[in-house]
Each structure stands twice: as C-alpha cells, then as structure tokens.
Amino acid sequence: MNSTCPYCGVGCGVKVMPKPSGAYQVAGDAQHPSSLGRLCVKGAALGETLGHQGRLLHPQVNGQRVSWDEALQQVASDLQQIINKHGAQAVAFYASGQLLTEDYYAANKLMKGFIGVGNIDTNSRLCMASAVVGYKRAFGADAMPCCYDDFAHCGLVILVGSNAAWAHPVAYQRLVQAKKQRPDMQVVVIDPRRTATCDLADLHLPLRPGSDAALFNGLLHWLSQHQAIDHSMLPQLDGVEAALAAAQPWSSQAVADFCQLERAQVEDFYQRVVASDTLLTLYCMGINQSSSGSDKCNAIINVHLLSGKIGRAGCGPFSLTGQPNAMGGREVGGLANQLAAHMDFTPENIDRMQRFWHSEQVARQPGLKAVELFQAIERGDVKAVWIMGTNPAVSLPDGHRVVAALARCEKVIVSEVSQHTDTTAYADILLPAQGWGEKNGTVTNSERRISRQRSFVAAAGEAQPDWWIIAEVAKRMGFAAAFNWQHPAEIFREHAALSGFENQGRRAFDISGLAQLTNAQWDALQPLQWPVNAQYPQGCARLFSERKFFHANGKARLLAITPRLPVAQVSAGWPLMMNTGRIRDQWHTMTRTGSVPRLMQHLSEPFVEIHPQDAQQHQIGEGDLVRVQSASGWLVVRAQLSAGQQRGTVFVPMHWTRQFAAQANADMLVAPHLCPESGQPESKQTPVRLRRWHCDWQGELFICDSVTKIRAGWWARIPYPAATRYTLAADGDPQQWLAQQFDLSTLTLQFAAGQGMFRRVLGWQADKLVLAFYADGMRPVLDDAFIAAAFSQPVQTAQQRHALLAGRAAQADAKGRTVCSCFGVGEQQIIAAITSGCPTPEALGKKLQCGTHCGSCIPELKQLITRAEIAQPGE
Ligand SMILES: Nc1nc2c(c(=O)[nH]1)N[C@H]1C(S)=C(S)[C@@H](COP(=O)(O)OP(=O)(O)OC[C@H]3O[C@@H](n4cnc5c(=O)[nH]c(N)nc54)[C@H](O)[C@@H]3O)O[C@H]1N2
Ligand SMILES: Nc1nc2c(c(=O)[nH]1)N[C@H]1C(S)=C(S)[C@@H](COP(=O)(O)OP(=O)(O)OC[C@H]3O[C@@H](n4cnc5c(=O)[nH]c(N)nc54)[C@H](O)[C@@H]3O)O[C@H]1N2
Ligand code: SF4
Ligand SMILES: [Mo]
C-alpha cells in the first residue's frame, strides 16, 4: 500500500508492508516524485507509532465515556446554545495543517458557510501565514512557484531561516545529491546559528537575529548597481521604483552594520548571486516567525522578480511548508482571513460562495486569527472553541495566558488522537480522531503536490475520521443537506469543483481537472502538482513560466521594504536573545515521536544551547540545569555548550511539554508580538536571562511502569522498549524521595550508598528488574542503554547485577549517546571507530552502518571526526 508521510511538508511517499507479526514495515516509495524512495528517520519509524498506547479511544464528555451519538449531540447543542445566546461570533474552530484536505474543507465549510462567521483559524498561523501574505502581495495569489526538481538545475541555493538538514531532511538530501553531481553548485546558509544545514554551505552568514530584510534589501540595491536587473522582466512588474528607493540606503556597509556581519561577507554573498544565472531561495521559520515576517518574505521575492530568477528551472522564492498539509489548508481557505479556495472576503466571492454552498449565511468578514482568538477566549468574547489536530497549550506564544484562557472557556471541544496532551487536560468534550494509517484522504506538500494518505489499519477504539466528526455535528445543527457525504472522495470532488467554479484563470488554485474523479480514481490518485485543469491536465511543476501573474493587470509587484528588528530587544536585564525551533528526531509536541524509543535517543532531554563564552560568563557548565527566564515565564533545561551558537543568543527546542518534562515549554516564555500583516508571532526572538538552577541532587530513575506520575523539583522522561527513564533533580534526601514516590515494600532491594547524596537502588520482583535509581550531587554518568536493556533481558550473573548497580556496562559494551537513530549507533562506538582508522563518514558507514540510511546524522559524524582530529593533531 502506498501512502504519504504525515510529518513534514516534504511530503515523502511511503510504502507500507504488513509483517507476519502483525506490525507494519514502512519504507520509501521509489515512485513518489517528491522523495524518490528516500525517508528520514521519523518517516522510517512510522511503523513504530501505530500501536494503541496513549490513544484516545472513546468519546468523552466531562471525563465520562459516552456514545458517539451523545458526544456529537452534546457538541451540536452546546455550540447552538452559545450561538443562540451570544451570537455566532462567540464560537470558533482552531484547526491544523495536520488535518487532511477533506477534513479541512469540511471544517471551513461548517464555520464560514453555515455557522456563518470567519472564526476558523489554524496552527498554520504560527507557521505559514507570513509566507502567504508575501506571495499574495507579490503575485496576487498564494502560489509557490517552484518544485524540488529545481534543486537539480540550480547554480546558487540560499537557505535562509531554514534548518532543512533537520526539519526537511529528504529535501536536504536532494540538495546534497545535487551538489555531489554538480560540485560547483553554491549553497549559502543564512542563520544566526551554525546548524547541521551549514554542513553543505559554501558560505554561512551568521547574521544578527531578525535582520534578514536588510540583507535582502541590500541585495536588491546591489543588483541595481551591478547590471543584474532582468530588463525583459520590467514590463511585468509594478512597484520597482518604490522598492528600489526603499533599498537605496542599504549599501553593503549599511547592511553589514545592521546585520552585524563583515562587509566582505555581505559582498561575497551578493557577488555570488550576480554571478549565477539561476537562484533558488529556500526559506522557512527563521523568516516567517517574525513581527515583520511578511516584509521579509517580500524582500526575498523582490530579488527574484527584479533579477528575473523566477518561472524557469532552478529559480524562484521557495517557501518550505512545515506541516504535512499546511498547503492543503491554504487551498481550502482554512485561515481566518480567507473565505475559501483562494478567495478573500469580497462581495463577489461571498455571493459566489452563497451560490456554491447553497447557503444564505456565508461569513461576511474575516474572523479571529490564532493569537487573537485565544485572547478573545480570555476576555470571554469567544465562549466555545473546537480544537482539531493541534496542541495550543504548548505551541501558542504567551503560554500561561493560553492555558488560563482554556481553563476559563465555557466549552472546550478537542478532536485528538492522543488521550493525554497539555490541551486535552482542559477539554470538556473529547472526540477520538483517526490517526495516520487509519485515516484516508489527501495532503499537499511544499511543492504543491497532492498525494494520498491511505488507510491500512483498523481505527483504534471508536476513532472516526475528522471530516466525519465535523459532518455529523453539522447534521445535528440542522445542516444535513450540505454535509451528507458518505466518503471522503465526495468531499474532494466538491473541493475540486469549487476551485474551478467561476474561476476563469483568476485564481491560482484550480484543480477542476480532478472534479470528476470516481471514488476508485480518487483512491488510486497518483501524486501530482496543482494546477490541474484544462490547461494542465497532468498538473504543473513550475508556475509563472509565461510571466503572467494573478493581480488584475497580470503583473507581479515589488514591495518597498523598511527593515525592522524584533519588537523586543536585549537589554541589561534580559541580555540574551532566545531562539526556538526543531530538533532532528522529534515532531512538534511529541505526541507521536515522543513514544518511539529510538527517536528519543538523539536528544533526550530539553536543553538550552549556549555559546561557551556566554556560559562561562554566567558560570554555567556543560550539563548543568539552567533556569531560562523571560518577561513572561521561565523554564528549566539542560545546558549544552556549542560554539555554533552565536554569542548573545541561546536556542531552546520547541518540543517539550508537560507530558515529557516538568517545566520545559518554550512558549511559556515567548511574547505574542505579531506581524501586523500576517498575524504570525515572533517565535524566534525573545530576550531572556539565565542562571544555574540549584538543587541538592540529580539522578535517573528507570521504571518498568510507564504511567507512573513523578513529583520532583524537575524531571524529564523518555521511553525505552521495556522501561521509562526519568532524569530528576530535587532538594532533600534522594532515598527519602524514592520512598515517597513508590511503595517499595513489595520489591527486593539492592543498595549501594556512598558519600553525600550518592545512592544506587535496584528493585527486583523475583528475578525481574522493575526499578533502577541512581542519584548524586551532580548528574550521575550512566550507560542508559545498558540499564534500559536490563528491563527486557534476564540479568543472570552477580557480575551483571554489580555492573547494573554501578550503572555502567563493561567498557567494551559502551555505546554512548545515540547519533544515528536509524541503526542505533552511539557516539562512543563512532569515536572508537574513528580512532581505529575510519576517517570519513563513508568509512564509518561501512563499519557501523551509521549515516547510510537517511543521512541526517552525517553532519554530526563529520563533527565527531573533526573533534577527533583536533584531539589528535597530526595523525
Ligand atoms: N524534525 C522535525 N522536522 C520538522 C518539524 C518538527 O517538529 N521536527 N516541524 C515541521 C514544521 S511544522 C515546520 S514549520 C518546519 C520548520 O522548519 P525550520 O524553519 O527549518 O525549523 P526551525 O528549527 O523552526 O527554524 C529554522 C531556523 O531558523 C533560524 N533562525 C532563527 N532566527 C533567525 C533569523 O532571525 N534569521 C534567520 N535567517 N534565521 C533564523 C533558527 O536558528 C533555525 O535554525 O519544520 C518541519 N519539519
Ligand atoms: N516557540 C515556538 N513555538 C512554535 C514554533 C516554534 O518554532 N517556536 N513553531 C510553530 C509551528 S511552525 C507549528 S506548525 C506549531 C505546531 O504545534 P502544534 O500543532 O500544536 O503541534 P502538534 O504536536 O503537531 O499538534 C498536533 C496535535 O494533533 C494531534 N493529531 C495528530 N494527528 C491528528 C489527526 O489526524 N486528527 C486530530 N484531530 N488530531 C491529530 C496530535 O496528537 C497533537 O496533539 O507550533 C508552533 N509553535
Ligand atoms: S522528510 Fe519529512 S515527509 Fe519525508 S520522511 Fe522525513 S518527516 Fe516524513
Ligand atoms: Mo509549522
């Protein structure tokens, strides 16, 4: 069975094959044109996420299990009562780029078409909203012009605000491949941090956080000064003069000063752009998540338009989408400021939608955008919110206020696949949704490619597809005729028909060519790129090849950009700028990847990355627990020192939630500073201060019972196949703490006690290890993989028990921290192999297999090789 990976916007094709054990093997689909058979480690581990553990299995109302009919009736009557009493403005949906297009269409239709207000927004507001504004202002349509095949034709690739090596690994591997084939292909990475993506870079510009617009304004000015304008493009452009006038003050020196770069670096970059006939700019959250994100997008697009580097192979401004179906959400119009199918709220469009949906009450104006929506809940203006496929208690900025708003909201309805999330904790009504492998529909990836996610396993418990849940509520609210679908293909046909309805070439999104698919044809649909219509019956890889754009006059627009720095700046009290983002093996709020043991091995604790000199200034050492505080909140995470971190900045991953750690949610610190055009929050720049977090002892607890709730000053947990590991930090006596947490009387205990806080405790039930506890004044150094393995293998000899009590295997067995998650290869093994004569990633791969599957650990292998070379110079 072929399907599509449900994680990032690369949209890789997967092949799913049942194993005799009843489990599923997931491999890359060589026929899928976006991924050509590749998968990253998250995609390759999809088979391991299919179990029912942690799933929400039944509808619940106020904590009680109810039938579907009762739950749906309750949702419908709650919404209706609030609408009757307070008006339709008092209800809202908060949806997600992880829904399928069919689900999204249904949600948008119910809110904007029948409840009749614009109050449906999505987590894409935190993600793609600035990119949408950028494209619409430039092209008159939210139309991403490029395709992955452009990588193979490009002379110069800019990656700006994108850590694609970790966040879009398979697209990155296609870039690696392109550079292997054409070593003269140039790659420039623009990111304040030195990331894994820089491994491919010919030039890395570690600019001042938030200063990108000046860099691109300067480039526009440079192009005009160095005969690098495409004059044949000018008749197709509006706004050139104003954009150039705004760029005029941005000499390379002015740019260098503003961006805190060397002038020579800036000019080197500009010269490379002028020298290359082709240019592709890949941009992502380092650009979009900004109080001036939309302007940054347009500063980038300006450069492509003026230099004519658009609409042909190897060229274009390529906004990488984050979520599997961020693009699908944009297609159906799932953002609050869109009406439907690339139509905004003009009188003609409202009239068109009334006729298409046969509804008199189509929304007349935009609704509340994500952050505003939760502020409206806080004020009590919105009294019911239905959250579908997103975890706002973790991912929205100003987390404390979001959580408080959810707590006071009259009705919180949550459609989820997971029983326990930081958001489900506030739900009055829980609706179990089908997850990946169960649900059936379409998604659209970064390159506008529509692919099928197919169902191949039975639903967990009573879970139902999101579209079905929405339609059943709609029917119970009196809209049966408009929501009477029996199959997702019917929704897709309606969506496709709408895209072509009275379109006449005016709207970029047009898949009218798919409006007549039979259910069987929809089921068998092969991946293809929109538009799909009479002109492009097989889809279209690249847009704007005829230089015809979607503004009424057919031209594209340059915007006059005035660069702005982040709203909040560092100061004496808040001396460091906190950046937030992704790590390689985790997906968002970890509801799925957090339960896969091998994905938790690479970076297994929440951390803050700090430049060694900043750390020294703050008296913080590698591995210390650190309290990171902003004006809105604080967290406690482990210090990781890295010279790749720009001085004056720190990096905290966005992933950890209350389900996985005590106090490690980055969004509790982020303020809701929004881009005025897109409403997207500034998630990447928050001024903070640091200090070492003091506690009497630190420790690790391994326990076979994974549901145990831990109370400790600080903790973080990760799963192993037969145990859960908690890392701990607390005050008081560690042994007393252990005795307070568990009834130890049923266990046979084995102790080792040393000086101070040093404790070791193993707990046995007969010959089975059920608990292992290690504490010390500092974090104990342990061989975690060895300890965890003892929970699933019999421990036979006294020597083995002794080693377990010490927490370390005999030296020869030590693997160390996992670097390659595909093959579970540890740092110690790799270092040993390097010193025994494997000086390249290839040689390491031959010996240990590391880096030979998805390739995303290769940058780290190279780092370990470099470190070993530094340690043993001249060898
Ligand atoms: N492993 C993994 N992959 C994912 C996801 C995941 O959760 N895990 N999520 C998916 C989603 S939804 C998204 S949106 C994408 C996000 O993909 P990316 O945007 O690539 O990932 P981030 O880590 O959020 O941020 C990218 C980079 O922006 C840099 N940055 C910060 N501030 C600035 C700045 O001022 N200027 C510049 N030029 N750069 C800056 C950060 O240092 C960071 O390296 O990833 C997708 N892929
Ligand atoms: N500080 C900071 N904050 C950020 C970011 C950042 O870089 N820094 N990035 C932002 C970005 S780009 C994004 S995209 C967001 C992501 O943030 P969220 O959208 O909040 O994160 P997810 O964990 O993907 O949430 C998806 C939820 O839906 C559930 N789910 C999965 N599949 C289905 C399904 O088929 N149906 C239903 N009903 N539920 C399902 C999952 O269990 C999970 O609870 O975070 C944003 N927040
Ligand atoms: S690159 Fe993205 S879409 Fe492809 S396998 Fe990895 S997470 Fe899935
Ligand atoms: Mo995202």
Short mmCIF file of N, CA, C and O in Angstrom, two decimals, residues 370-410:
data_model
loop_
_atom_site.label_atom_id
_atom_site.label_comp_id
_atom_site.label_asym_id
_atom_site.label_seq_id
_atom_site.Cartn_x
_atom_site.Cartn_y
_atom_site.Cartn_z
N ALA A 370 -5.27 33.16 15.13
CA ALA A 370 -4.96 32.29 16.26
C ALA A 370 -4.71 33.02 17.59
O ALA A 370 -5.39 32.76 18.59
N VAL A 371 -3.73 33.92 17.59
CA VAL A 371 -3.37 34.55 18.87
C VAL A 371 -4.53 35.41 19.36
O VAL A 371 -4.92 35.36 20.54
N GLU A 372 -5.14 36.17 18.45
CA GLU A 372 -6.32 36.99 18.80
C GLU A 372 -7.46 36.12 19.31
O GLU A 372 -8.19 36.50 20.23
N LEU A 373 -7.59 34.96 18.69
CA LEU A 373 -8.68 34.05 19.07
C LEU A 373 -8.56 33.65 20.54
O LEU A 373 -9.54 33.69 21.29
N PHE A 374 -7.34 33.30 20.97
CA PHE A 374 -7.18 32.90 22.36
C PHE A 374 -7.28 34.10 23.30
O PHE A 374 -7.70 33.95 24.45
N GLN A 375 -6.95 35.28 22.79
CA GLN A 375 -7.16 36.48 23.62
C GLN A 375 -8.66 36.75 23.77
O GLN A 375 -9.12 37.18 24.83
N ALA A 376 -9.41 36.46 22.70
CA ALA A 376 -10.87 36.64 22.78
C ALA A 376 -11.49 35.62 23.73
O ALA A 376 -12.47 35.91 24.42
N ILE A 377 -10.90 34.43 23.78
CA ILE A 377 -11.38 33.44 24.75
C ILE A 377 -11.09 33.94 26.17
O ILE A 377 -11.93 33.87 27.06
N GLU A 378 -9.90 34.50 26.33
CA GLU A 378 -9.51 35.02 27.65
C GLU A 378 -10.48 36.10 28.12
O GLU A 378 -10.89 36.15 29.27
N ARG A 379 -10.88 36.97 27.17
CA ARG A 379 -11.82 38.05 27.53
C ARG A 379 -13.23 37.54 27.75
O ARG A 379 -14.09 38.26 28.25
N GLY A 380 -13.50 36.32 27.28
CA GLY A 380 -14.86 35.80 27.37
C GLY A 380 -15.71 36.12 26.15
O GLY A 380 -16.90 35.83 26.12
N ASP A 381 -15.13 36.72 25.13
CA ASP A 381 -15.91 37.02 23.91
C ASP A 381 -16.20 35.75 23.13
O ASP A 381 -17.27 35.59 22.55
N VAL A 382 -15.21 34.87 23.08
CA VAL A 382 -15.45 33.56 22.48
C VAL A 382 -15.68 32.58 23.61
O VAL A 382 -14.87 32.47 24.53
N LYS A 383 -16.81 31.88 23.53
CA LYS A 383 -17.21 31.04 24.67
C LYS A 383 -17.10 29.55 24.39
O LYS A 383 -17.18 28.74 25.31
N ALA A 384 -16.94 29.20 23.11
CA ALA A 384 -16.75 27.77 22.79
C ALA A 384 -15.68 27.67 21.71
O ALA A 384 -15.72 28.40 20.72
N VAL A 385 -14.73 26.80 21.93
CA VAL A 385 -13.71 26.60 20.91
C VAL A 385 -13.58 25.10 20.64
O VAL A 385 -13.60 24.28 21.56
N TRP A 386 -13.50 24.78 19.35
CA TRP A 386 -13.32 23.38 18.95
C TRP A 386 -11.93 23.26 18.33
O TRP A 386 -11.65 23.86 17.30
N ILE A 387 -11.06 22.56 19.04
CA ILE A 387 -9.66 22.42 18.63
C ILE A 387 -9.49 21.08 17.93
O ILE A 387 -9.90 20.04 18.46
N MET A 388 -8.91 21.10 16.74
CA MET A 388 -8.77 19.86 15.96
C MET A 388 -7.33 19.70 15.48
O MET A 388 -6.84 20.49 14.69
N GLY A 389 -6.63 18.71 15.99
CA GLY A 389 -5.33 18.36 15.43
C GLY A 389 -4.22 19.33 15.74
O GLY A 389 -3.27 19.46 14.97
N THR A 390 -4.30 20.01 16.88
CA THR A 390 -3.22 20.91 17.28
C THR A 390 -3.24 21.01 18.80
O THR A 390 -4.24 20.68 19.43
N ASN A 391 -2.13 21.47 19.35
CA ASN A 391 -1.92 21.42 20.80
C ASN A 391 -1.57 22.83 21.30
O ASN A 391 -0.43 23.11 21.70
N PRO A 392 -2.56 23.75 21.26
CA PRO A 392 -2.27 25.16 21.52
C PRO A 392 -1.70 25.43 22.91
O PRO A 392 -0.98 26.41 23.08
N ALA A 393 -2.00 24.58 23.89
CA ALA A 393 -1.46 24.81 25.24
C ALA A 393 0.07 24.77 25.22
O ALA A 393 0.71 25.27 26.14
N VAL A 394 0.63 24.18 24.17
CA VAL A 394 2.08 24.10 24.05
C VAL A 394 2.63 25.04 22.99
O VAL A 394 3.69 25.63 23.16
N SER A 395 1.92 25.18 21.87
CA SER A 395 2.56 25.77 20.69
C SER A 395 2.25 27.24 20.47
O SER A 395 2.91 27.89 19.66
N LEU A 396 1.27 27.80 21.17
CA LEU A 396 0.99 29.23 21.01
C LEU A 396 1.91 30.04 21.92
O LEU A 396 2.24 29.59 23.02
N PRO A 397 2.28 31.24 21.51
CA PRO A 397 3.07 32.08 22.40
C PRO A 397 2.23 32.51 23.60
O PRO A 397 1.01 32.36 23.58
N ASP A 398 2.90 33.05 24.60
CA ASP A 398 2.19 33.53 25.78
C ASP A 398 1.44 32.38 26.45
O ASP A 398 0.29 32.51 26.86
N GLY A 399 2.15 31.25 26.57
CA GLY A 399 1.54 30.01 27.02
C GLY A 399 0.72 30.12 28.29
O GLY A 399 -0.34 29.49 28.40
N HIS A 400 1.18 30.89 29.26
CA HIS A 400 0.43 30.97 30.52
C HIS A 400 -0.97 31.52 30.30
O HIS A 400 -1.93 31.04 30.88
N ARG A 401 -1.04 32.53 29.42
CA ARG A 401 -2.37 33.12 29.17
C ARG A 401 -3.24 32.18 28.34
O ARG A 401 -4.46 32.15 28.52
N VAL A 402 -2.62 31.43 27.45
CA VAL A 402 -3.38 30.48 26.63
C VAL A 402 -4.02 29.43 27.53
O VAL A 402 -5.21 29.11 27.41
N VAL A 403 -3.22 28.91 28.45
CA VAL A 403 -3.71 27.88 29.35
C VAL A 403 -4.81 28.46 30.25
O VAL A 403 -5.85 27.82 30.47
N ALA A 404 -4.61 29.69 30.73
CA ALA A 404 -5.63 30.31 31.57
C ALA A 404 -6.92 30.53 30.77
O ALA A 404 -8.03 30.34 31.28
N ALA A 405 -6.76 30.90 29.49
CA ALA A 405 -7.94 31.11 28.65
C ALA A 405 -8.70 29.80 28.46
O ALA A 405 -9.93 29.76 28.56
N LEU A 406 -7.95 28.72 28.22
CA LEU A 406 -8.62 27.42 28.05
C LEU A 406 -9.34 27.02 29.32
O LEU A 406 -10.44 26.46 29.29
N ALA A 407 -8.71 27.33 30.46
CA ALA A 407 -9.32 26.94 31.73
C ALA A 407 -10.63 27.69 31.97
O ALA A 407 -11.57 27.14 32.55
N ARG A 408 -10.72 28.92 31.49
CA ARG A 408 -11.96 29.67 31.77
C ARG A 408 -13.00 29.57 30.66
O ARG A 408 -14.14 29.98 30.85
N CYS A 409 -12.60 29.01 29.52
CA CYS A 409 -13.52 28.92 28.39
C CYS A 409 -14.70 28.00 28.74
O CYS A 409 -14.52 26.93 29.31
N GLU A 410 -15.91 28.45 28.37
CA GLU A 410 -17.11 27.71 28.76
C GLU A 410 -17.11 26.30 28.17
O GLU A 410 -17.42 25.34 28.85
#
